[in-house]
Short mmCIF file of C-alpha atoms in Angstrom, two decimals:
data_model
loop_
_atom_site.label_atom_id
_atom_site.label_comp_id
_atom_site.label_asym_id
_atom_site.label_seq_id
_atom_site.Cartn_x
_atom_site.Cartn_y
_atom_site.Cartn_z
CA MET A 1421 -53.73 -31.88 -51.19
CA ASN A 1422 -52.70 -29.53 -54.02
CA SER A 1423 -55.46 -27.97 -56.08
CA PRO A 1424 -55.47 -28.45 -59.89
CA LEU A 1425 -54.49 -24.79 -60.26
CA GLN A 1426 -51.46 -25.27 -57.99
CA LEU A 1427 -50.46 -28.37 -59.94
CA PHE A 1428 -50.51 -26.43 -63.20
CA ARG A 1429 -48.48 -23.63 -61.62
CA GLU A 1430 -45.77 -26.18 -60.79
CA LEU A 1431 -45.78 -27.82 -64.21
CA LEU A 1432 -46.38 -24.96 -66.64
CA PRO A 1433 -44.17 -21.93 -67.29
CA PHE A 1434 -46.23 -19.30 -65.54
CA GLY A 1435 -44.40 -16.49 -63.79
CA PRO A 1436 -42.26 -17.95 -61.01
CA SER A 1437 -43.27 -17.38 -57.43
CA GLY A 1438 -41.05 -15.67 -54.91
CA ALA A 1439 -39.99 -19.01 -53.42
CA GLU A 1440 -39.13 -20.38 -56.88
CA GLN A 1441 -37.07 -17.28 -57.67
CA LYS A 1442 -35.15 -17.66 -54.39
CA SER A 1443 -34.54 -21.35 -55.13
CA ALA A 1444 -33.18 -20.55 -58.60
CA ALA A 1445 -31.02 -17.75 -57.20
CA ALA A 1446 -29.58 -20.14 -54.62
CA VAL A 1447 -28.58 -22.64 -57.31
CA ARG A 1448 -26.97 -19.95 -59.46
CA GLY A 1449 -25.15 -18.62 -56.40
CA LEU A 1450 -23.67 -22.06 -55.80
CA LEU A 1451 -22.70 -22.30 -59.48
CA ASP A 1452 -20.67 -19.10 -59.10
CA THR A 1453 -18.61 -20.72 -56.33
CA VAL A 1454 -17.06 -23.33 -58.67
CA SER A 1455 -15.26 -20.66 -60.66
CA GLY A 1456 -11.50 -21.11 -60.42
CA LEU A 1457 -11.62 -24.66 -59.06
CA SER A 1458 -9.69 -27.53 -60.64
CA PRO A 1459 -11.67 -29.85 -62.95
CA GLN A 1460 -11.89 -32.55 -60.26
CA GLU A 1461 -12.96 -30.05 -57.58
CA THR A 1462 -15.53 -28.57 -59.96
CA VAL A 1463 -17.08 -31.93 -60.78
CA ALA A 1464 -17.08 -33.01 -57.15
CA LYS A 1465 -18.79 -29.80 -55.99
CA LEU A 1466 -21.37 -29.87 -58.79
CA ALA A 1467 -22.29 -33.44 -57.84
CA SER A 1468 -22.34 -33.06 -54.06
CA ARG A 1469 -23.42 -29.45 -53.46
CA VAL A 1470 -25.06 -27.87 -56.50
CA LEU A 1471 -27.06 -30.64 -58.17
CA PRO A 1472 -28.99 -31.76 -55.04
CA THR A 1473 -30.44 -28.24 -54.62
CA VAL A 1474 -32.11 -28.33 -58.05
CA GLY A 1475 -34.72 -30.78 -56.77
CA GLN A 1476 -36.06 -28.03 -54.51
CA GLN A 1477 -37.25 -26.11 -57.57
CA SER A 1478 -40.94 -26.97 -58.07
CA ASN A 1479 -41.36 -25.35 -61.49
CA LEU A 1480 -40.27 -28.01 -63.97
CA HIS A 1481 -39.29 -25.58 -66.71
CA MET A 1482 -37.09 -23.69 -64.28
CA ARG A 1483 -35.65 -26.97 -62.97
CA PHE A 1484 -34.73 -27.95 -66.54
CA LYS A 1485 -33.09 -24.57 -67.16
CA LEU A 1486 -31.01 -24.87 -63.98
CA LEU A 1487 -29.99 -28.38 -65.02
CA GLU A 1488 -28.84 -27.01 -68.37
CA ASP A 1489 -26.74 -24.39 -66.54
CA ILE A 1490 -25.12 -27.12 -64.41
CA ARG A 1491 -24.50 -29.27 -67.48
CA ALA A 1492 -22.84 -26.34 -69.26
CA GLU A 1493 -20.56 -25.80 -66.25
CA ALA A 1494 -19.77 -29.52 -66.13
CA GLU A 1495 -18.69 -29.44 -69.78
CA GLN A 1496 -15.83 -27.14 -68.76
CA ALA A 1497 -14.40 -29.80 -66.44
CA LEU A 1498 -15.55 -33.27 -67.52
CA PRO A 1499 -13.49 -33.60 -70.74
CA LYS A 1500 -10.22 -33.14 -68.79
CA LEU A 1501 -11.15 -35.85 -66.30
CA GLU A 1502 -12.32 -38.20 -69.06
CA SER A 1503 -9.05 -37.69 -70.93
CA ASP A 1504 -6.96 -38.32 -67.80
CA ILE A 1505 -8.87 -41.52 -67.06
CA ALA A 1506 -8.42 -42.77 -70.62
CA GLU A 1507 -4.66 -42.20 -70.40
CA ALA A 1508 -4.15 -43.56 -66.86
CA VAL A 1509 -2.26 -46.78 -66.24
CA LEU A 1510 -4.12 -49.95 -65.29
CA PRO A 1511 -5.22 -50.84 -62.70
CA LEU A 1512 -6.27 -47.22 -62.14
CA PRO A 1513 -4.25 -45.47 -59.43
CA LEU A 1514 -6.08 -43.82 -56.53
CA GLU A 1515 -6.11 -40.34 -58.06
CA ALA A 1516 -7.64 -41.57 -61.33
CA THR A 1517 -10.13 -43.76 -59.47
CA THR A 1518 -11.24 -40.79 -57.37
CA ALA A 1519 -11.66 -38.63 -60.48
CA ALA A 1520 -13.68 -41.38 -62.16
CA LEU A 1521 -15.99 -41.69 -59.15
CA HIS A 1522 -16.63 -37.93 -59.05
CA ALA A 1523 -17.35 -37.83 -62.80
CA ASP A 1524 -19.61 -40.86 -62.58
CA ASN A 1525 -21.53 -39.38 -59.63
CA LEU A 1526 -22.16 -36.14 -61.53
CA LEU A 1527 -23.30 -37.89 -64.72
CA LYS A 1528 -25.51 -40.23 -62.71
CA GLY A 1529 -27.04 -37.32 -60.78
CA LEU A 1530 -27.75 -35.38 -63.98
CA ALA A 1531 -29.38 -38.44 -65.55
CA ILE A 1532 -31.57 -39.03 -62.50
CA THR A 1533 -32.67 -35.39 -62.32
CA TYR A 1534 -33.48 -35.09 -66.03
CA ALA A 1535 -35.38 -38.39 -65.88
CA GLY A 1536 -37.21 -37.16 -62.77
CA ILE A 1537 -38.69 -34.26 -64.70
CA ALA A 1538 -39.91 -36.61 -67.44
CA ARG A 1539 -41.45 -38.97 -64.88
CA SER A 1540 -43.24 -36.07 -63.15
CA ILE A 1541 -44.77 -35.03 -66.47
CA ASP A 1542 -45.74 -38.62 -67.26
CA LYS A 1543 -47.26 -39.17 -63.81
CA SER A 1544 -49.32 -35.97 -64.10
CA LEU A 1545 -50.70 -37.07 -67.51
CA LEU A 1546 -49.39 -33.90 -69.15
CA THR A 1547 -47.16 -35.59 -71.73
CA ALA A 1548 -49.06 -34.07 -74.64
CA ALA A 1549 -49.16 -30.55 -73.13
CA LEU A 1550 -45.45 -30.61 -72.21
CA SER A 1551 -44.24 -32.80 -75.08
CA HIS A 1552 -41.17 -30.74 -75.93
CA LEU A 1553 -39.90 -30.62 -72.33
CA TYR A 1554 -40.75 -34.30 -71.79
CA HIS A 1555 -38.76 -35.54 -74.78
CA ARG A 1556 -35.81 -33.22 -74.24
CA CYS A 1557 -35.44 -34.48 -70.66
CA ILE A 1558 -35.52 -38.12 -71.78
CA GLN A 1559 -32.90 -37.48 -74.44
CA ARG A 1560 -30.67 -35.60 -71.98
CA ALA A 1561 -31.01 -38.39 -69.40
CA MET A 1562 -30.08 -41.04 -71.98
CA ALA A 1563 -27.07 -39.00 -73.11
CA MET A 1564 -25.82 -38.75 -69.52
CA VAL A 1565 -26.21 -42.52 -69.00
CA ALA A 1566 -24.40 -43.26 -72.27
CA ARG A 1567 -21.59 -40.94 -71.20
CA ARG A 1568 -21.34 -42.82 -67.88
CA GLN A 1569 -20.92 -46.02 -69.85
CA LEU A 1570 -18.23 -44.47 -72.05
CA LEU A 1571 -16.42 -43.36 -68.90
CA ALA A 1572 -16.40 -46.99 -67.73
CA TYR A 1573 -15.15 -48.19 -71.11
CA ARG A 1574 -12.25 -45.69 -70.91
CA ALA A 1575 -10.91 -47.73 -67.99
CA TYR A 1576 -11.92 -51.10 -69.55
CA ALA A 1577 -14.61 -51.45 -66.89
CA THR A 1578 -18.02 -52.97 -67.57
CA PRO A 1579 -20.99 -50.54 -67.41
CA SER A 1580 -23.34 -51.33 -64.55
CA ALA A 1581 -26.51 -53.34 -65.07
CA THR A 1582 -28.44 -50.39 -63.60
CA SER A 1583 -27.24 -48.09 -66.37
CA TRP A 1584 -28.61 -50.47 -69.01
CA GLN A 1585 -31.90 -50.87 -67.16
CA THR A 1586 -32.21 -47.07 -67.03
CA LEU A 1587 -31.59 -46.75 -70.77
CA HIS A 1588 -34.16 -49.43 -71.57
CA GLU A 1589 -36.71 -47.81 -69.25
CA LEU A 1590 -36.23 -44.35 -70.77
CA TYR A 1591 -36.61 -45.74 -74.26
CA GLN A 1592 -39.77 -47.59 -73.28
CA MET A 1593 -41.25 -44.29 -72.03
CA VAL A 1594 -41.43 -43.06 -75.63
CA ARG A 1595 -41.69 -46.36 -77.53
CA GLY A 1596 -44.06 -48.39 -75.36
CA PRO A 1597 -47.12 -50.30 -76.59
CA GLN A 1598 -49.03 -47.06 -77.28
CA ALA A 1599 -46.13 -45.23 -78.94
CA GLN A 1600 -46.75 -43.18 -82.05
CA PRO A 1601 -44.47 -43.31 -85.13
CA LEU A 1602 -41.14 -41.54 -84.75
CA ASN A 1603 -41.18 -37.77 -85.20
CA GLY A 1604 -38.86 -34.83 -84.70
CA GLU A 1605 -38.95 -35.24 -80.91
CA THR A 1606 -38.80 -39.03 -80.54
CA ALA A 1607 -36.36 -39.84 -83.37
CA PRO A 1608 -33.35 -38.28 -81.56
CA ILE A 1609 -34.17 -40.40 -78.50
CA GLU A 1610 -34.16 -43.61 -80.52
CA HIS A 1611 -30.92 -42.49 -82.17
CA GLU A 1612 -29.34 -41.93 -78.72
CA TYR A 1613 -30.52 -45.36 -77.59
CA LEU A 1614 -29.22 -47.14 -80.69
CA GLY A 1615 -25.90 -45.30 -80.43
CA ALA A 1616 -25.35 -46.69 -76.92
CA LEU A 1617 -26.36 -50.21 -78.02
CA LEU A 1618 -24.12 -50.16 -81.09
CA PHE A 1619 -21.15 -48.95 -79.09
CA ALA A 1620 -21.62 -51.92 -76.74
CA TYR A 1621 -21.97 -54.33 -79.70
CA LEU A 1622 -18.60 -53.07 -81.01
CA GLU A 1623 -17.05 -54.64 -77.89
CA PRO A 1624 -15.01 -51.70 -76.52
CA SER A 1625 -13.11 -54.01 -74.15
CA LYS A 1626 -11.42 -55.49 -77.24
CA LEU A 1627 -10.39 -52.16 -78.77
CA PRO A 1628 -7.53 -49.73 -78.03
CA ARG A 1629 -8.40 -47.10 -75.43
CA THR A 1630 -6.91 -44.41 -77.67
CA GLU A 1631 -9.52 -45.19 -80.33
CA LEU A 1632 -12.60 -45.27 -78.10
CA GLU A 1633 -13.54 -41.67 -78.86
CA THR A 1634 -13.31 -42.33 -82.60
CA ILE A 1635 -15.33 -45.53 -82.21
CA ASN A 1636 -17.96 -43.73 -80.14
CA ILE A 1637 -18.38 -41.10 -82.88
CA CYS A 1638 -18.63 -43.85 -85.51
CA SER A 1639 -21.30 -45.67 -83.49
CA ARG A 1640 -23.38 -42.47 -83.32
CA GLN A 1641 -23.13 -42.09 -87.10
CA LEU A 1642 -23.97 -45.74 -87.68
CA ALA A 1643 -26.96 -45.60 -85.32
CA ALA A 1644 -28.97 -43.95 -88.11
CA TYR A 1645 -28.73 -47.21 -90.09
CA ALA A 1646 -29.88 -49.62 -87.36
CA LEU A 1647 -33.53 -50.63 -87.11
CA ILE A 1648 -35.58 -51.49 -84.02
CA GLY A 1649 -38.59 -53.77 -84.11
CA GLU A 1650 -40.55 -56.16 -81.97
CA VAL A 1651 -39.47 -59.79 -82.01
CA THR A 1652 -41.95 -61.87 -83.98
CA LEU A 1653 -43.20 -65.25 -82.81
CA ASP A 1654 -41.24 -67.09 -85.50
CA ALA A 1655 -37.96 -65.25 -84.78
CA THR A 1656 -35.26 -67.77 -83.94
CA PRO A 1657 -31.46 -67.69 -84.24
CA ALA A 1658 -31.69 -69.92 -87.31
CA LYS A 1659 -34.00 -67.43 -89.07
CA SER A 1660 -32.00 -64.33 -88.10
CA THR A 1661 -29.02 -62.79 -89.82
CA ASP A 1662 -25.62 -62.55 -88.18
CA SER A 1663 -26.15 -58.83 -87.58
CA CYS A 1664 -29.32 -58.99 -85.46
CA PHE A 1665 -29.32 -58.55 -81.68
CA LEU A 1666 -31.95 -59.40 -79.07
CA VAL A 1667 -32.59 -56.82 -76.34
CA ARG A 1668 -34.60 -57.69 -73.25
CA PRO A 1669 -35.70 -54.40 -71.61
CA ASP A 1670 -36.04 -56.07 -68.21
CA GLU A 1671 -32.38 -57.18 -68.17
CA GLY A 1672 -29.34 -55.12 -67.30
CA ASN A 1673 -27.32 -55.57 -70.49
CA PRO A 1674 -27.27 -54.29 -74.09
CA GLY A 1675 -28.55 -57.56 -75.55
CA TYR A 1676 -27.19 -60.62 -77.32
CA PRO A 1677 -26.34 -61.54 -80.93
CA MET A 1678 -29.21 -63.66 -82.21
CA MET A 1679 -26.78 -66.12 -83.76
CA ARG A 1680 -25.27 -66.89 -80.34
CA LEU A 1681 -28.49 -67.50 -78.44
CA PRO A 1682 -28.61 -71.05 -77.05
CA SER A 1683 -31.02 -73.34 -78.83
CA GLY A 1684 -34.51 -73.18 -77.35
CA THR A 1685 -34.06 -69.74 -75.78
CA SER A 1686 -37.31 -67.81 -75.62
CA VAL A 1687 -37.31 -64.43 -77.39
CA PHE A 1688 -40.79 -63.45 -76.20
CA GLY A 1689 -41.04 -59.84 -75.06
CA GLY A 1690 -37.72 -58.86 -76.59
CA ILE A 1691 -36.71 -56.11 -79.00
CA LEU A 1692 -34.87 -56.91 -82.23
CA VAL A 1693 -32.05 -54.59 -83.33
CA ASP A 1694 -31.29 -55.21 -87.00
CA CYS A 1695 -27.79 -54.01 -87.99
CA THR A 1696 -27.84 -55.23 -91.60
CA GLN A 1697 -27.61 -51.70 -92.98
CA VAL A 1698 -24.91 -50.87 -90.42
CA LEU A 1699 -22.76 -53.57 -92.04
CA ALA A 1700 -23.52 -52.10 -95.45
CA ALA A 1701 -22.45 -48.65 -94.23
CA LEU A 1702 -19.20 -50.09 -92.88
CA ASP A 1703 -18.58 -51.92 -96.17
CA ARG A 1704 -19.01 -48.68 -98.13
CA ASN A 1705 -16.33 -47.05 -96.02
CA ILE A 1706 -13.95 -50.04 -96.07
CA THR A 1707 -14.05 -50.43 -99.86
CA ARG A 1708 -14.33 -46.82 -100.99
CA ARG A 1709 -11.73 -45.50 -103.39
CA PRO A 1710 -9.53 -42.49 -102.52
CA GLY A 1711 -11.37 -39.22 -103.07
CA LYS A 1712 -14.80 -40.86 -103.21
CA THR A 1713 -17.50 -39.63 -100.83
CA VAL A 1714 -19.76 -42.13 -99.08
CA GLU A 1715 -22.52 -41.91 -96.49
CA PRO A 1716 -21.91 -42.02 -93.62
CA ASP A 1717 -18.36 -40.66 -93.88
CA LEU A 1718 -16.62 -42.50 -91.03
CA ASP A 1719 -13.33 -40.91 -89.97
CA ALA A 1720 -11.50 -44.11 -89.02
CA PRO A 1721 -8.76 -46.23 -90.66
CA PRO A 1722 -9.85 -49.29 -92.68
CA ALA A 1723 -8.26 -51.73 -90.20
CA LEU A 1724 -10.37 -50.33 -87.37
CA LEU A 1725 -13.51 -50.34 -89.51
CA GLN A 1726 -12.85 -53.98 -90.33
CA SER A 1727 -12.65 -54.76 -86.59
CA LEU A 1728 -16.00 -53.03 -86.10
CA ARG A 1729 -17.51 -55.03 -88.96
CA ILE A 1730 -16.35 -58.30 -87.40
CA ALA A 1731 -17.92 -57.33 -84.06
CA ILE A 1732 -21.27 -56.29 -85.59
CA GLY A 1733 -21.29 -59.24 -87.98
CA GLY A 1734 -21.07 -61.74 -85.14
CA LYS A 1735 -17.86 -63.33 -86.43
CA SER A 1736 -15.75 -62.90 -83.32
CA ALA A 1737 -16.89 -66.04 -81.52
CA ARG A 1738 -14.25 -68.10 -79.72
CA ARG A 1739 -12.83 -70.87 -81.90
CA PHE A 1740 -11.56 -73.11 -79.11
CA SER A 1741 -12.82 -74.24 -75.73
CA ARG A 1742 -10.97 -73.10 -72.61
CA THR A 1743 -9.11 -75.11 -70.04
CA HIS A 1744 -8.72 -73.89 -66.45
CA PHE A 1745 -5.53 -73.72 -64.44
CA ARG A 1746 -3.75 -71.27 -62.12
CA PRO A 1747 -0.01 -70.95 -62.80
CA ARG A 1748 1.78 -67.61 -62.63
CA ALA A 1749 3.45 -65.76 -65.50
CA ASP A 1750 5.43 -62.61 -66.21
CA LEU A 1751 4.14 -60.12 -68.75
CA VAL A 1752 6.08 -57.49 -70.68
CA THR A 1753 4.04 -54.95 -72.65
CA GLY A 1754 4.80 -52.53 -75.47
CA PHE A 1755 6.64 -53.00 -78.77
CA HIS A 1756 10.09 -51.77 -77.70
CA HIS A 1757 9.93 -53.50 -74.30
CA VAL A 1758 8.94 -56.80 -75.91
CA ILE A 1759 11.86 -56.59 -78.33
CA SER A 1760 14.24 -55.89 -75.42
CA PHE A 1761 12.78 -58.83 -73.49
CA LEU A 1762 13.04 -61.25 -76.41
CA ASP A 1763 16.49 -60.06 -77.41
CA GLY A 1764 18.81 -62.03 -75.13
CA ASN A 1765 16.45 -62.63 -72.21
CA THR A 1766 14.55 -65.71 -73.32
CA PHE A 1767 15.84 -67.96 -70.57
CA SER A 1768 13.89 -70.02 -68.11
CA ARG A 1769 12.58 -68.75 -64.81
CA ARG A 1770 14.73 -71.16 -62.83
CA SER A 1771 17.11 -69.51 -60.38
CA VAL A 1772 20.11 -71.30 -61.93
CA ASP A 1773 19.55 -69.47 -65.22
CA ILE A 1774 19.49 -65.95 -63.83
CA ALA A 1775 23.19 -65.48 -64.57
CA SER A 1776 22.44 -65.76 -68.28
CA ARG A 1777 20.08 -62.80 -68.31
CA TYR A 1778 21.09 -59.56 -69.96
CA GLU A 1779 21.62 -57.01 -67.19
CA GLY A 1780 21.11 -53.92 -69.37
CA LYS A 1781 17.44 -54.73 -69.90
CA GLU A 1782 15.11 -51.98 -71.05
CA PHE A 1783 11.87 -53.55 -69.89
CA THR A 1784 9.88 -54.14 -66.73
CA SER A 1785 7.58 -57.07 -66.12
CA SER A 1786 4.46 -57.58 -64.04
CA GLU A 1787 3.11 -60.74 -62.44
CA TRP A 1788 -0.17 -62.29 -63.60
CA ALA A 1789 -2.21 -65.41 -62.92
CA LEU A 1790 -3.01 -67.59 -65.92
CA ILE A 1791 -6.76 -68.11 -65.53
CA ASP A 1792 -7.59 -69.83 -68.84
CA GLU A 1793 -5.70 -71.16 -71.83
CA SER A 1794 -6.78 -72.26 -75.28
CA PRO A 1795 -4.74 -73.28 -78.35
CA ASP A 1796 -4.65 -69.67 -79.55
CA GLY A 1797 -4.81 -67.54 -76.42
CA PHE A 1798 -4.80 -66.87 -72.70
CA LEU A 1799 -6.85 -65.13 -70.03
CA LEU A 1800 -4.72 -63.40 -67.38
CA ARG A 1801 -5.49 -61.72 -64.06
CA PHE A 1802 -3.18 -59.04 -62.67
CA ILE A 1803 -1.41 -59.85 -59.39
CA LYS A 1804 1.33 -57.26 -58.89
CA GLY A 1805 4.02 -55.24 -60.61
CA GLU A 1806 4.43 -51.95 -62.38
CA LYS A 1807 1.21 -50.55 -63.75
CA ARG A 1808 1.22 -49.86 -67.48
CA ASN A 1809 -0.90 -47.92 -69.95
CA LEU A 1810 -2.27 -51.16 -71.37
CA GLY A 1811 -4.69 -51.15 -74.30
CA ALA A 1812 -6.38 -53.55 -76.68
CA GLY A 1813 -4.17 -54.12 -79.72
CA ASP A 1814 -0.90 -53.89 -77.76
CA VAL A 1815 1.80 -56.50 -78.27
CA VAL A 1816 2.95 -58.39 -75.17
CA ALA A 1817 5.40 -61.12 -74.27
CA LEU A 1818 4.15 -63.75 -71.82
CA GLN A 1819 6.46 -66.16 -70.00
CA PRO A 1820 4.92 -68.71 -67.60
CA ARG A 1821 6.94 -69.31 -64.44
CA GLU A 1822 9.40 -72.21 -64.56
CA SER A 1823 9.27 -72.24 -68.35
CA SER A 1824 11.66 -71.10 -71.05
CA LYS A 1825 8.83 -70.68 -73.55
CA ILE A 1826 7.83 -67.10 -74.36
CA HIS A 1827 4.54 -66.38 -76.11
CA VAL A 1828 4.14 -63.22 -78.20
CA CYS A 1829 0.50 -62.14 -78.16
CA LEU A 1830 -1.78 -59.25 -78.97
CA VAL A 1831 -4.15 -57.94 -76.32
CA ARG A 1832 -7.69 -58.66 -77.50
CA ARG A 1833 -9.86 -57.85 -74.48
CA ILE A 1834 -9.48 -55.99 -71.20
CA SER A 1835 -11.83 -56.05 -68.24
CA SER A 1836 -11.17 -53.71 -65.32
CA SER A 1837 -12.97 -53.20 -62.03
CA GLN A 1838 -12.09 -51.94 -58.56
CA ILE A 1839 -11.06 -55.43 -57.46
CA ARG A 1840 -9.44 -56.99 -60.53
CA LEU A 1841 -7.86 -56.44 -63.93
CA GLU A 1842 -8.09 -59.17 -66.58
CA VAL A 1843 -6.78 -59.33 -70.13
CA GLY A 1844 -7.50 -61.71 -72.98
CA LEU A 1845 -4.53 -62.47 -75.27
CA GLN A 1846 -4.35 -63.91 -78.77
CA LEU A 1847 -1.28 -66.06 -79.45
CA MET A 1848 0.17 -64.85 -82.74
CA SER A 1849 2.65 -67.51 -83.85
CA PRO A 1850 4.22 -70.72 -82.51
CA GLN A 1851 7.67 -69.40 -83.53
CA VAL A 1852 8.79 -65.78 -83.11
CA SER A 1853 12.15 -64.05 -83.69
CA VAL A 1854 13.53 -60.59 -83.11
CA VAL A 1855 15.18 -59.67 -86.40
CA ASP A 1856 17.04 -56.92 -88.18
CA VAL A 1857 15.14 -55.79 -91.27
CA VAL A 1858 16.90 -54.19 -94.22
CA SER A 1859 15.06 -52.10 -96.79
CA GLU A 1860 16.37 -50.06 -99.71
CA ASN A 1861 18.05 -46.75 -98.80
CA GLU A 1862 17.11 -47.13 -95.12
CA PRO A 1863 19.08 -48.26 -92.06
CA GLU A 1864 18.43 -51.59 -90.40
CA LYS A 1865 15.47 -51.64 -88.03
CA ARG A 1866 14.45 -54.10 -85.34
CA ALA A 1867 11.13 -55.91 -85.69
CA ILE A 1868 9.29 -59.01 -84.52
CA PHE A 1869 9.13 -61.72 -87.18
CA LEU A 1870 6.22 -64.18 -86.93
CA HIS A 1871 7.29 -67.32 -88.79
CA SER A 1872 3.69 -68.45 -89.34
CA LEU A 1873 0.21 -67.12 -88.59
CA PRO A 1874 -2.18 -70.04 -88.02
CA ALA A 1875 -5.16 -67.75 -87.32
CA TYR A 1876 -4.73 -65.75 -90.53
CA GLY A 1877 -3.45 -67.96 -93.33
CA LYS A 1878 -0.42 -69.61 -94.88
CA PHE A 1879 1.97 -66.69 -94.67
CA SER A 1880 4.33 -65.06 -92.19
CA GLY A 1881 4.00 -61.69 -90.47
CA LEU A 1882 5.95 -58.74 -89.15
CA ILE A 1883 5.25 -56.48 -86.17
CA ALA A 1884 7.06 -53.16 -86.49
CA ALA A 1885 7.01 -49.67 -85.05
CA PRO A 1886 4.32 -47.41 -86.60
CA GLY A 1887 5.26 -45.75 -89.89
CA THR A 1888 8.28 -47.95 -90.53
CA TYR A 1889 7.07 -49.76 -93.67
CA ARG A 1890 4.57 -49.35 -96.48
CA ALA A 1891 2.60 -51.81 -98.58
CA SER A 1892 4.53 -53.52 -101.43
CA GLN A 1893 7.89 -52.45 -100.00
CA ARG A 1894 10.65 -55.07 -100.47
CA ILE A 1895 12.61 -56.04 -97.36
CA MET A 1896 15.29 -58.50 -96.27
CA ILE A 1897 14.88 -60.25 -92.94
CA LYS A 1898 18.10 -61.38 -91.27
CA LEU A 1899 17.76 -64.69 -89.46
CA PRO A 1900 20.61 -66.72 -87.92
CA GLY A 1901 22.48 -68.35 -90.81
CA ARG A 1902 20.12 -67.13 -93.55
CA SER A 1903 18.19 -64.20 -94.93
CA LEU A 1904 14.63 -64.04 -96.26
CA HIS A 1905 13.46 -61.71 -99.00
CA ARG A 1906 9.86 -60.66 -98.57
CA LYS A 1907 7.42 -57.97 -99.64
CA ILE A 1908 5.25 -56.00 -97.20
CA GLY A 1909 1.67 -57.11 -97.75
CA THR A 1910 -1.63 -56.19 -96.13
CA CYS A 1911 -1.56 -54.17 -92.94
CA MET A 1912 -3.54 -56.46 -90.64
CA GLU A 1913 -3.67 -54.07 -87.70
CA ALA A 1914 -2.30 -50.66 -86.80
CA ASN A 1915 -2.39 -48.42 -83.76
CA GLU A 1916 -0.19 -45.85 -82.09
CA GLY A 1917 2.12 -48.56 -80.73
CA LEU A 1918 2.67 -50.91 -83.69
CA GLU A 1919 1.82 -52.02 -87.21
CA PHE A 1920 1.20 -55.69 -87.98
CA PHE A 1921 1.81 -56.72 -91.61
CA ALA A 1922 1.33 -59.89 -93.58
CA LEU A 1923 4.42 -60.76 -95.64
CA ASP A 1924 4.25 -61.85 -99.26
CA VAL A 1925 6.80 -64.20 -100.78
CA ILE A 1926 8.79 -62.67 -103.64
CA PRO A 1927 8.70 -64.99 -106.70
CA ASP A 1928 12.06 -66.25 -107.92
#
């Protein structure tokens, strides 16, 4: 059994022993061997060869320093892998899947090792003596877990239940029943925790992959405006605002909106996350005038901020019940591909109609199973076909087999795993046309005209390529046998693939 003196030698930063120096030298020697490797090789070697040797270092301060050296080396390689995964087609090809697994293993290993130092300090009852090291390790561990979750979101995968349980456990280590008020060491930990929760509440599976980094940064800024408190005995969904969430630390998820909890659900033992001031911060950014400074200054377009507000405000609940069936359908994705598909190819799937199809098509389709359908949308599961760089907010054309009806939809949610890829679609309009649009002093351009928009109001809409039109611009839409004069109204949505406008009627 170790003597108290030996225990202190292992925990406190006294001069390292010869064995500790050799252990540290061995780790640094292994770190030198990753020089010149590709990002994927670097991450794989750090996870499988270098990181496991750190646990042999008994001095906790030295172990932390070696972990910081490994983390610094990882930062030279991880961003490239994360970027490649975010840009990969779905379902992820083997190369991207392998890169994701290596990155996830390294982040998971770093989180476990940082957390291990904190647990050793806690177990030895030296939290007060080693407060700075204790809290830095917890914050580092939480940051690594949150980065693992972001990696999953980049591929529209769901973060594991274990990752959420780890975050909750780490937070409880500093904010348990005996926790003191927040200070300079514990406040950053709570901020890290709230940032991960807020990002989950923003429903990344319903947002474009290209905007996830921006959304992640926004969630970290907004975390300063969220409040955490214990759930009171009289807390019920009826007495809570739309922007409050219930977190159960013993469950493997980020929590639930209070307004969506089933009647009679017990909230005992939960944590309440109040996002009222987060909504206020979003409102300040959405409504600010050009040139005006607000806090926090969120670097995101108003349409995206409005989507975040809807998610936090609890207004994105499903409006219709689902029905279950299993027919097959073909899906065409991307603005230009959808236009090509709609333009002369809207025939039925029957073999007798194949002669009518336009042979010079500029689109490819993939096969999906129709899992659910509601009056304003569909849930699809990928079966086979060409993989595409699919993202939330993309426009798609859906044609069920043995049907001449084509549905133009926007992708609203994506869920990806190693065994399946599912997408949720919002049906935009019961009647859609590909049209030529004429505007003053500009050549005709092709666009998708939505004759009505039941989910938005009593007006029509236009889906066009990005940067084609501006608000209040007058246009003429050419339809068979007639032309419509309209004015470009509010930009409802915008991303790198399209802009979706409401159209205003021009008074006679």
